[in-house]
Amino acid sequence: MKDVESLERMASQVRRDVVRMVTQAGSGHPGGSLGIADVMTALYFSVMSHNPKEWRRDAVGQDAFILSAGHLAPVYYSVLARSGYFPVDELSTLRRMGSRMQGHPSVSDGLPGVFQPSGSLGQGLAVASGMALSKKMAGDPGRVYVLLGDGESEEGEVWESGMFARFHGLDNLVAFTDWNGKQIDGPVSEVAALEDLREKWLAFGWDVIEADGNDMASVLDAFALAVSADGKPKMILFRTEMGHGVDFMAGSHKWHGKAPNEEQCAAALGQLPETEGDFRQL
């Protein structure tokens, strides 16, 4: 699935999955999941070299993805299921007792496609950097991708990992930030302002790319630019809109961690075309 139109159709289905999963669970994080759906769809259906049937947690011979912003689990689970890592209908078990679809990704139940648990923020870039270095040392051509949030980037471990990755010349590492300007307590600029993220990452010696994370063509162009082997890790700053695709959620931090009720779910689904078939309730 390479063309923009096909990817946009899949992104619409992924957004439907997110809304339905969180509504049925009665809890979860729809806002950021909706905002980053285009990027995650492009990553799994066009950008990464991966084979669900041959998935191994050591990622030998394949690209790997680490979700650092673990609260974005709904969109992560959707693209994994839609890619073939596990049955799509299992999405209906999000946050249910005994489910592999925990509120934040876990490896305790061996969910295919999940390399690393991610509950505490700020740790994913460290894990991804270690994976990228191990691939370099082993001569493995695979890349490692990692998603961070802009609010998450207030964590100090992010910047320690940034120094590590640049020092080791990890040009097989592609990090990307969900740059929506929102976090659970409000606008990032009012909680702990990050100022200019582009200049920060440039100062740490990274290649930096900016793109519109809610425009599929822009997303694909950004990922295409991030594969250069120039000795530097890559950071893509994706400008996104929290709650994108659903008018009453769009742009509001209030939907960071709030589940829609049934009426709101129906209204949201009315704005998101069903393209691949909705999951069934297990």
mmCIF file of C-alpha atoms in Angstrom:
data_model
loop_
_atom_site.group_PDB
_atom_site.id
_atom_site.type_symbol
_atom_site.label_atom_id
_atom_site.label_comp_id
_atom_site.label_asym_id
_atom_site.label_seq_id
_atom_site.Cartn_x
_atom_site.Cartn_y
_atom_site.Cartn_z
ATOM 1 C CA MET A 1 0.000 0.000 0.000
ATOM 2 C CA LYS A 2 2.065 2.919 -1.281
ATOM 3 C CA ASP A 3 -0.240 5.484 -2.867
ATOM 4 C CA VAL A 4 -1.554 8.428 -0.882
ATOM 5 C CA GLU A 5 -5.230 7.668 -1.469
ATOM 6 C CA SER A 6 -4.962 4.090 -0.174
ATOM 7 C CA LEU A 7 -3.068 5.250 2.892
ATOM 8 C CA GLU A 8 -5.657 7.937 3.594
ATOM 9 C CA ARG A 9 -8.406 5.327 3.441
ATOM 10 C CA MET A 10 -6.556 3.143 5.911
ATOM 11 C CA ALA A 11 -5.937 6.126 8.208
ATOM 12 C CA SER A 12 -9.684 6.761 8.320
ATOM 13 C CA GLN A 13 -10.277 3.155 9.386
ATOM 14 C CA VAL A 14 -7.545 3.441 12.011
ATOM 15 C CA ARG A 15 -9.269 6.501 13.431
ATOM 16 C CA ARG A 16 -12.548 4.586 13.572
ATOM 17 C CA ASP A 17 -10.762 1.815 15.447
ATOM 18 C CA VAL A 18 -9.378 4.324 17.958
ATOM 19 C CA VAL A 19 -12.749 5.916 18.671
ATOM 20 C CA ARG A 20 -14.559 2.599 19.043
ATOM 21 C CA MET A 21 -11.824 1.013 21.175
ATOM 22 C CA VAL A 22 -11.679 3.854 23.670
ATOM 23 C CA THR A 23 -15.463 4.216 23.836
ATOM 24 C CA GLN A 24 -15.976 0.515 24.527
ATOM 25 C CA ALA A 25 -13.202 0.522 27.131
ATOM 26 C CA GLY A 26 -14.614 3.620 28.831
ATOM 27 C CA SER A 27 -11.085 4.991 29.191
ATOM 28 C CA GLY A 28 -7.986 5.665 27.119
ATOM 29 C CA HIS A 29 -6.342 8.361 25.043
ATOM 30 C CA PRO A 30 -8.156 9.242 21.821
ATOM 31 C CA GLY A 31 -6.833 12.770 21.136
ATOM 32 C CA GLY A 32 -3.195 12.026 20.386
ATOM 33 C CA SER A 33 -4.043 8.712 18.713
ATOM 34 C CA LEU A 34 -6.317 10.491 16.239
ATOM 35 C CA GLY A 35 -3.729 13.185 15.612
ATOM 36 C CA ILE A 36 -0.876 10.809 14.790
ATOM 37 C CA ALA A 37 -2.957 8.279 12.807
ATOM 38 C CA ASP A 38 -1.717 9.458 9.400
ATOM 39 C CA VAL A 39 1.915 9.111 10.450
ATOM 40 C CA MET A 40 1.457 5.671 11.986
ATOM 41 C CA THR A 41 -0.479 4.464 8.949
ATOM 42 C CA ALA A 42 2.265 5.646 6.606
ATOM 43 C CA LEU A 43 4.927 4.031 8.792
ATOM 44 C CA TYR A 44 3.359 0.578 8.905
ATOM 45 C CA PHE A 45 1.853 0.414 5.420
ATOM 46 C CA SER A 46 4.494 2.187 3.348
ATOM 47 C CA VAL A 47 7.710 3.087 5.163
ATOM 48 C CA MET A 48 8.925 0.257 7.377
ATOM 49 C CA SER A 49 10.410 -2.993 6.157
ATOM 50 C CA HIS A 50 8.635 -5.554 8.327
ATOM 51 C CA ASN A 51 6.935 -8.929 8.049
ATOM 52 C CA PRO A 52 4.343 -9.766 10.729
ATOM 53 C CA LYS A 53 4.629 -13.491 9.957
ATOM 54 C CA GLU A 54 8.346 -13.431 10.778
ATOM 55 C CA TRP A 55 8.232 -11.042 13.728
ATOM 56 C CA ARG A 56 10.841 -11.538 16.445
ATOM 57 C CA ARG A 57 11.404 -9.312 19.434
ATOM 58 C CA ASP A 58 15.121 -9.027 18.606
ATOM 59 C CA ALA A 59 14.123 -7.418 15.260
ATOM 60 C CA VAL A 60 16.909 -9.166 13.366
ATOM 61 C CA GLY A 61 16.640 -8.472 9.643
ATOM 62 C CA GLN A 62 13.652 -6.136 9.964
ATOM 63 C CA ASP A 63 12.900 -2.559 10.877
ATOM 64 C CA ALA A 64 11.597 -1.965 14.387
ATOM 65 C CA PHE A 65 9.263 0.585 15.961
ATOM 66 C CA ILE A 66 9.245 1.731 19.583
ATOM 67 C CA LEU A 67 6.284 3.659 20.973
ATOM 68 C CA SER A 68 7.812 5.940 23.584
ATOM 69 C CA ALA A 69 4.581 7.893 24.135
ATOM 70 C CA GLY A 70 2.860 4.786 25.475
ATOM 71 C CA HIS A 71 -0.540 6.420 26.002
ATOM 72 C CA LEU A 72 -0.932 6.369 22.209
ATOM 73 C CA ALA A 73 -1.509 2.616 22.468
ATOM 74 C CA PRO A 74 -4.902 2.689 20.669
ATOM 75 C CA VAL A 75 -3.434 3.858 17.359
ATOM 76 C CA TYR A 76 -0.468 1.507 17.816
ATOM 77 C CA TYR A 77 -2.719 -1.511 18.326
ATOM 78 C CA SER A 78 -4.839 -0.562 15.334
ATOM 79 C CA VAL A 79 -1.960 -0.376 12.849
ATOM 80 C CA LEU A 80 -0.463 -3.588 14.231
ATOM 81 C CA ALA A 81 -3.742 -5.461 13.820
ATOM 82 C CA ARG A 82 -4.465 -3.972 10.401
ATOM 83 C CA SER A 83 -0.928 -4.983 9.337
ATOM 84 C CA GLY A 84 -1.557 -8.596 10.298
ATOM 85 C CA TYR A 85 0.245 -9.011 13.623
ATOM 86 C CA PHE A 86 -2.898 -10.300 15.364
ATOM 87 C CA PRO A 87 -6.641 -10.546 14.623
ATOM 88 C CA VAL A 88 -8.403 -7.222 14.088
ATOM 89 C CA ASP A 89 -11.314 -8.280 16.305
ATOM 90 C CA GLU A 90 -8.939 -8.418 19.290
ATOM 91 C CA LEU A 91 -8.976 -4.616 19.247
ATOM 92 C CA SER A 92 -12.359 -4.835 20.959
ATOM 93 C CA THR A 93 -10.660 -6.065 24.146
ATOM 94 C CA LEU A 94 -8.732 -2.838 24.858
ATOM 95 C CA ARG A 95 -8.181 -2.422 28.619
ATOM 96 C CA ARG A 96 -10.308 -5.449 29.410
ATOM 97 C CA MET A 97 -9.111 -7.651 32.289
ATOM 98 C CA GLY A 98 -6.848 -10.371 30.900
ATOM 99 C CA SER A 99 -6.522 -8.729 27.484
ATOM 100 C CA ARG A 100 -3.246 -8.375 25.615
ATOM 101 C CA MET A 101 -4.479 -4.869 24.707
ATOM 102 C CA GLN A 102 -3.331 -3.184 27.897
ATOM 103 C CA GLY A 103 -3.767 0.558 28.377
ATOM 104 C CA HIS A 104 -0.065 1.008 27.678
ATOM 105 C CA PRO A 105 1.873 -1.508 25.560
ATOM 106 C CA SER A 106 3.243 -4.488 27.458
ATOM 107 C CA VAL A 107 5.382 -7.494 26.537
ATOM 108 C CA SER A 108 4.162 -9.653 29.424
ATOM 109 C CA ASP A 109 1.632 -11.511 27.262
ATOM 110 C CA GLY A 110 3.795 -11.683 24.149
ATOM 111 C CA LEU A 111 1.714 -9.429 21.932
ATOM 112 C CA PRO A 112 3.269 -9.678 18.439
ATOM 113 C CA GLY A 113 4.733 -6.433 17.148
ATOM 114 C CA VAL A 114 5.475 -4.909 20.558
ATOM 115 C CA PHE A 115 9.207 -4.750 21.221
ATOM 116 C CA GLN A 116 9.168 -2.762 24.443
ATOM 117 C CA PRO A 117 6.680 -1.834 27.197
ATOM 118 C CA SER A 118 6.100 1.898 27.438
ATOM 119 C CA GLY A 119 4.297 3.232 30.456
ATOM 120 C CA SER A 120 6.684 5.818 31.889
ATOM 121 C CA LEU A 121 7.396 8.614 29.449
ATOM 122 C CA GLY A 122 10.870 9.513 28.222
ATOM 123 C CA GLN A 123 12.359 6.037 27.935
ATOM 124 C CA GLY A 124 11.636 5.060 24.347
ATOM 125 C CA LEU A 125 14.436 6.997 22.682
ATOM 126 C CA ALA A 126 16.968 5.314 24.966
ATOM 127 C CA VAL A 127 15.635 1.877 24.010
ATOM 128 C CA ALA A 128 15.533 2.748 20.311
ATOM 129 C CA SER A 129 19.088 4.101 20.444
ATOM 130 C CA GLY A 130 20.322 0.871 21.987
ATOM 131 C CA MET A 131 18.536 -1.157 19.323
ATOM 132 C CA ALA A 132 19.976 1.011 16.556
ATOM 133 C CA LEU A 133 23.500 0.646 17.950
ATOM 134 C CA SER A 134 23.126 -3.125 18.199
ATOM 135 C CA LYS A 135 22.018 -3.253 14.560
ATOM 136 C CA LYS A 136 25.059 -1.179 13.568
ATOM 137 C CA MET A 137 27.406 -3.483 15.465
ATOM 138 C CA ALA A 138 25.814 -6.608 13.953
ATOM 139 C CA GLY A 139 25.806 -5.274 10.398
ATOM 140 C CA ASP A 140 21.999 -5.474 10.306
ATOM 141 C CA PRO A 141 20.617 -3.063 7.657
ATOM 142 C CA GLY A 142 17.312 -2.540 9.489
ATOM 143 C CA ARG A 143 16.247 0.827 10.852
ATOM 144 C CA VAL A 144 14.728 1.698 14.201
ATOM 145 C CA TYR A 145 11.832 4.152 14.416
ATOM 146 C CA VAL A 146 10.556 5.741 17.618
ATOM 147 C CA LEU A 147 7.608 8.051 18.381
ATOM 148 C CA LEU A 148 7.813 10.697 21.093
ATOM 149 C CA GLY A 149 5.330 13.303 22.247
ATOM 150 C CA ASP A 150 6.199 16.968 22.556
ATOM 151 C CA GLY A 151 5.001 17.028 26.163
ATOM 152 C CA GLU A 152 7.086 13.910 26.740
ATOM 153 C CA SER A 153 10.115 15.837 25.505
ATOM 154 C CA GLU A 154 10.154 17.678 28.823
ATOM 155 C CA GLU A 155 11.763 14.506 30.205
ATOM 156 C CA GLY A 156 15.526 14.719 30.697
ATOM 157 C CA GLU A 157 16.186 11.162 29.534
ATOM 158 C CA VAL A 158 15.087 12.191 26.034
ATOM 159 C CA TRP A 159 18.028 14.571 25.774
ATOM 160 C CA GLU A 160 20.537 12.164 27.317
ATOM 161 C CA SER A 161 19.508 9.653 24.673
ATOM 162 C CA GLY A 162 19.798 12.342 22.025
ATOM 163 C CA MET A 163 23.440 12.897 22.956
ATOM 164 C CA PHE A 164 24.113 9.153 22.975
ATOM 165 C CA ALA A 165 22.615 8.651 19.516
ATOM 166 C CA ARG A 166 24.599 11.494 17.972
ATOM 167 C CA PHE A 167 27.857 10.404 19.622
ATOM 168 C CA HIS A 168 27.491 6.920 18.147
ATOM 169 C CA GLY A 169 26.497 8.190 14.692
ATOM 170 C CA LEU A 170 23.199 6.318 14.634
ATOM 171 C CA ASP A 171 21.974 7.271 11.171
ATOM 172 C CA ASN A 172 19.801 4.127 11.211
ATOM 173 C CA LEU A 173 17.677 5.757 13.938
ATOM 174 C CA VAL A 174 14.610 7.764 12.891
ATOM 175 C CA ALA A 175 12.795 9.481 15.741
ATOM 176 C CA PHE A 176 9.642 11.483 15.207
ATOM 177 C CA THR A 177 7.728 13.794 17.494
ATOM 178 C CA ASP A 178 3.962 14.281 17.675
ATOM 179 C CA TRP A 179 4.229 18.080 17.752
ATOM 180 C CA ASN A 180 0.656 19.037 18.584
ATOM 181 C CA GLY A 181 1.430 21.578 21.299
ATOM 182 C CA LYS A 182 -0.842 19.830 23.818
ATOM 183 C CA GLN A 183 -0.393 17.666 26.875
ATOM 184 C CA ILE A 184 -2.751 16.410 29.542
ATOM 185 C CA ASP A 185 -2.560 19.589 31.649
ATOM 186 C CA GLY A 186 -2.975 22.018 28.760
ATOM 187 C CA PRO A 187 -0.839 23.692 26.083
ATOM 188 C CA VAL A 188 2.814 22.640 26.244
ATOM 189 C CA SER A 189 3.777 26.310 26.077
ATOM 190 C CA GLU A 190 1.992 26.918 29.384
ATOM 191 C CA VAL A 191 3.156 23.779 31.215
ATOM 192 C CA ALA A 192 6.899 23.676 30.489
ATOM 193 C CA ALA A 193 7.588 25.531 27.255
ATOM 194 C CA LEU A 194 9.943 23.679 24.912
ATOM 195 C CA GLU A 195 10.579 26.777 22.793
ATOM 196 C CA ASP A 196 12.023 25.833 19.380
ATOM 197 C CA LEU A 197 12.301 22.037 19.127
ATOM 198 C CA ARG A 198 13.982 22.295 15.740
ATOM 199 C CA GLU A 199 16.831 24.378 17.113
ATOM 200 C CA LYS A 200 17.187 22.105 20.129
ATOM 201 C CA TRP A 201 17.631 18.960 18.055
ATOM 202 C CA LEU A 202 19.960 20.731 15.634
ATOM 203 C CA ALA A 203 22.055 21.826 18.603
ATOM 204 C CA PHE A 204 22.282 18.169 19.658
ATOM 205 C CA GLY A 205 23.743 17.349 16.246
ATOM 206 C CA TRP A 206 20.717 15.644 14.696
ATOM 207 C CA ASP A 207 19.331 16.042 11.201
ATOM 208 C CA VAL A 208 15.908 17.687 11.598
ATOM 209 C CA ILE A 209 12.943 17.523 9.222
ATOM 210 C CA GLU A 210 9.638 19.363 9.675
ATOM 211 C CA ALA A 211 6.401 18.159 8.120
ATOM 212 C CA ASP A 212 2.622 18.324 8.294
ATOM 213 C CA GLY A 213 1.678 15.158 10.152
ATOM 214 C CA ASN A 214 -1.936 15.336 8.999
ATOM 215 C CA ASP A 215 -1.099 15.469 5.297
ATOM 216 C CA MET A 216 -0.202 12.051 3.934
ATOM 217 C CA ALA A 217 1.974 13.302 1.089
ATOM 218 C CA SER A 218 3.954 15.477 3.497
ATOM 219 C CA VAL A 219 4.364 12.526 5.874
ATOM 220 C CA LEU A 220 5.727 10.282 3.123
ATOM 221 C CA ASP A 221 8.126 12.964 1.898
ATOM 222 C CA ALA A 222 9.471 13.434 5.428
ATOM 223 C CA PHE A 223 10.138 9.740 5.923
ATOM 224 C CA ALA A 224 11.819 9.572 2.515
ATOM 225 C CA LEU A 225 14.219 12.316 3.587
ATOM 226 C CA ALA A 226 15.045 10.520 6.822
ATOM 227 C CA VAL A 227 16.867 7.554 5.280
ATOM 228 C CA SER A 228 20.136 9.300 4.393
ATOM 229 C CA ALA A 229 23.241 7.601 5.803
ATOM 230 C CA ASP A 230 25.189 10.704 6.811
ATOM 231 C CA GLY A 231 26.317 9.652 10.267
ATOM 232 C CA LYS A 232 23.550 11.513 12.102
ATOM 233 C CA PRO A 233 20.319 10.330 13.728
ATOM 234 C CA LYS A 234 17.128 11.844 12.310
ATOM 235 C CA MET A 235 14.322 13.724 14.037
ATOM 236 C CA ILE A 236 11.081 14.408 12.177
ATOM 237 C CA LEU A 237 8.909 17.053 13.788
ATOM 238 C CA PHE A 238 5.374 16.289 12.675
ATOM 239 C CA ARG A 239 2.965 19.172 13.198
ATOM 240 C CA THR A 240 -0.305 17.512 14.111
ATOM 241 C CA GLU A 241 -3.689 18.432 15.519
ATOM 242 C CA MET A 242 -4.873 16.581 18.595
ATOM 243 C CA GLY A 243 -8.178 14.883 17.829
ATOM 244 C CA HIS A 244 -7.734 15.364 14.065
ATOM 245 C CA GLY A 245 -10.666 14.081 12.025
ATOM 246 C CA VAL A 246 -13.329 14.621 14.682
ATOM 247 C CA ASP A 247 -14.537 18.209 14.860
ATOM 248 C CA PHE A 248 -15.483 18.335 18.549
ATOM 249 C CA MET A 249 -12.153 16.811 19.611
ATOM 250 C CA ALA A 250 -9.857 18.688 17.242
ATOM 251 C CA GLY A 251 -7.278 20.959 18.841
ATOM 252 C CA SER A 252 -8.359 20.378 22.439
ATOM 253 C CA HIS A 253 -6.152 18.950 25.176
ATOM 254 C CA LYS A 254 -9.343 17.916 26.994
ATOM 255 C CA TRP A 255 -9.475 14.813 24.784
ATOM 256 C CA HIS A 256 -5.957 13.739 25.681
ATOM 257 C CA GLY A 257 -7.223 11.088 28.100
ATOM 258 C CA LYS A 258 -11.020 11.197 27.959
ATOM 259 C CA ALA A 259 -13.253 8.513 26.459
ATOM 260 C CA PRO A 260 -16.277 9.510 24.345
ATOM 261 C CA ASN A 261 -19.708 8.366 25.418
ATOM 262 C CA GLU A 262 -21.886 6.384 23.000
ATOM 263 C CA GLU A 263 -23.519 9.494 21.545
ATOM 264 C CA GLN A 264 -20.167 11.181 21.003
ATOM 265 C CA CYS A 265 -18.786 7.976 19.502
ATOM 266 C CA ALA A 266 -21.605 7.858 16.976
ATOM 267 C CA ALA A 267 -21.017 11.504 16.080
ATOM 268 C CA ALA A 268 -17.295 10.877 15.603
ATOM 269 C CA LEU A 269 -17.844 7.790 13.453
ATOM 270 C CA GLY A 270 -20.209 9.806 11.294
ATOM 271 C CA GLN A 271 -17.206 11.933 10.288
ATOM 272 C CA LEU A 272 -14.842 8.987 9.638
ATOM 273 C CA PRO A 273 -15.574 6.730 6.644
ATOM 274 C CA GLU A 274 -15.404 2.972 7.197
ATOM 275 C CA THR A 275 -13.008 1.640 4.585
ATOM 276 C CA GLU A 276 -11.590 -1.736 5.667
ATOM 277 C CA GLY A 277 -14.391 -3.062 7.867
ATOM 278 C CA ASP A 278 -14.859 -2.372 11.577
ATOM 279 C CA PHE A 279 -13.708 -4.887 14.149
ATOM 280 C CA ARG A 280 -16.315 -7.101 15.791
ATOM 281 C CA GLN A 281 -16.937 -7.194 19.535
ATOM 282 C CA LEU A 282 -15.414 -10.279 21.189
#
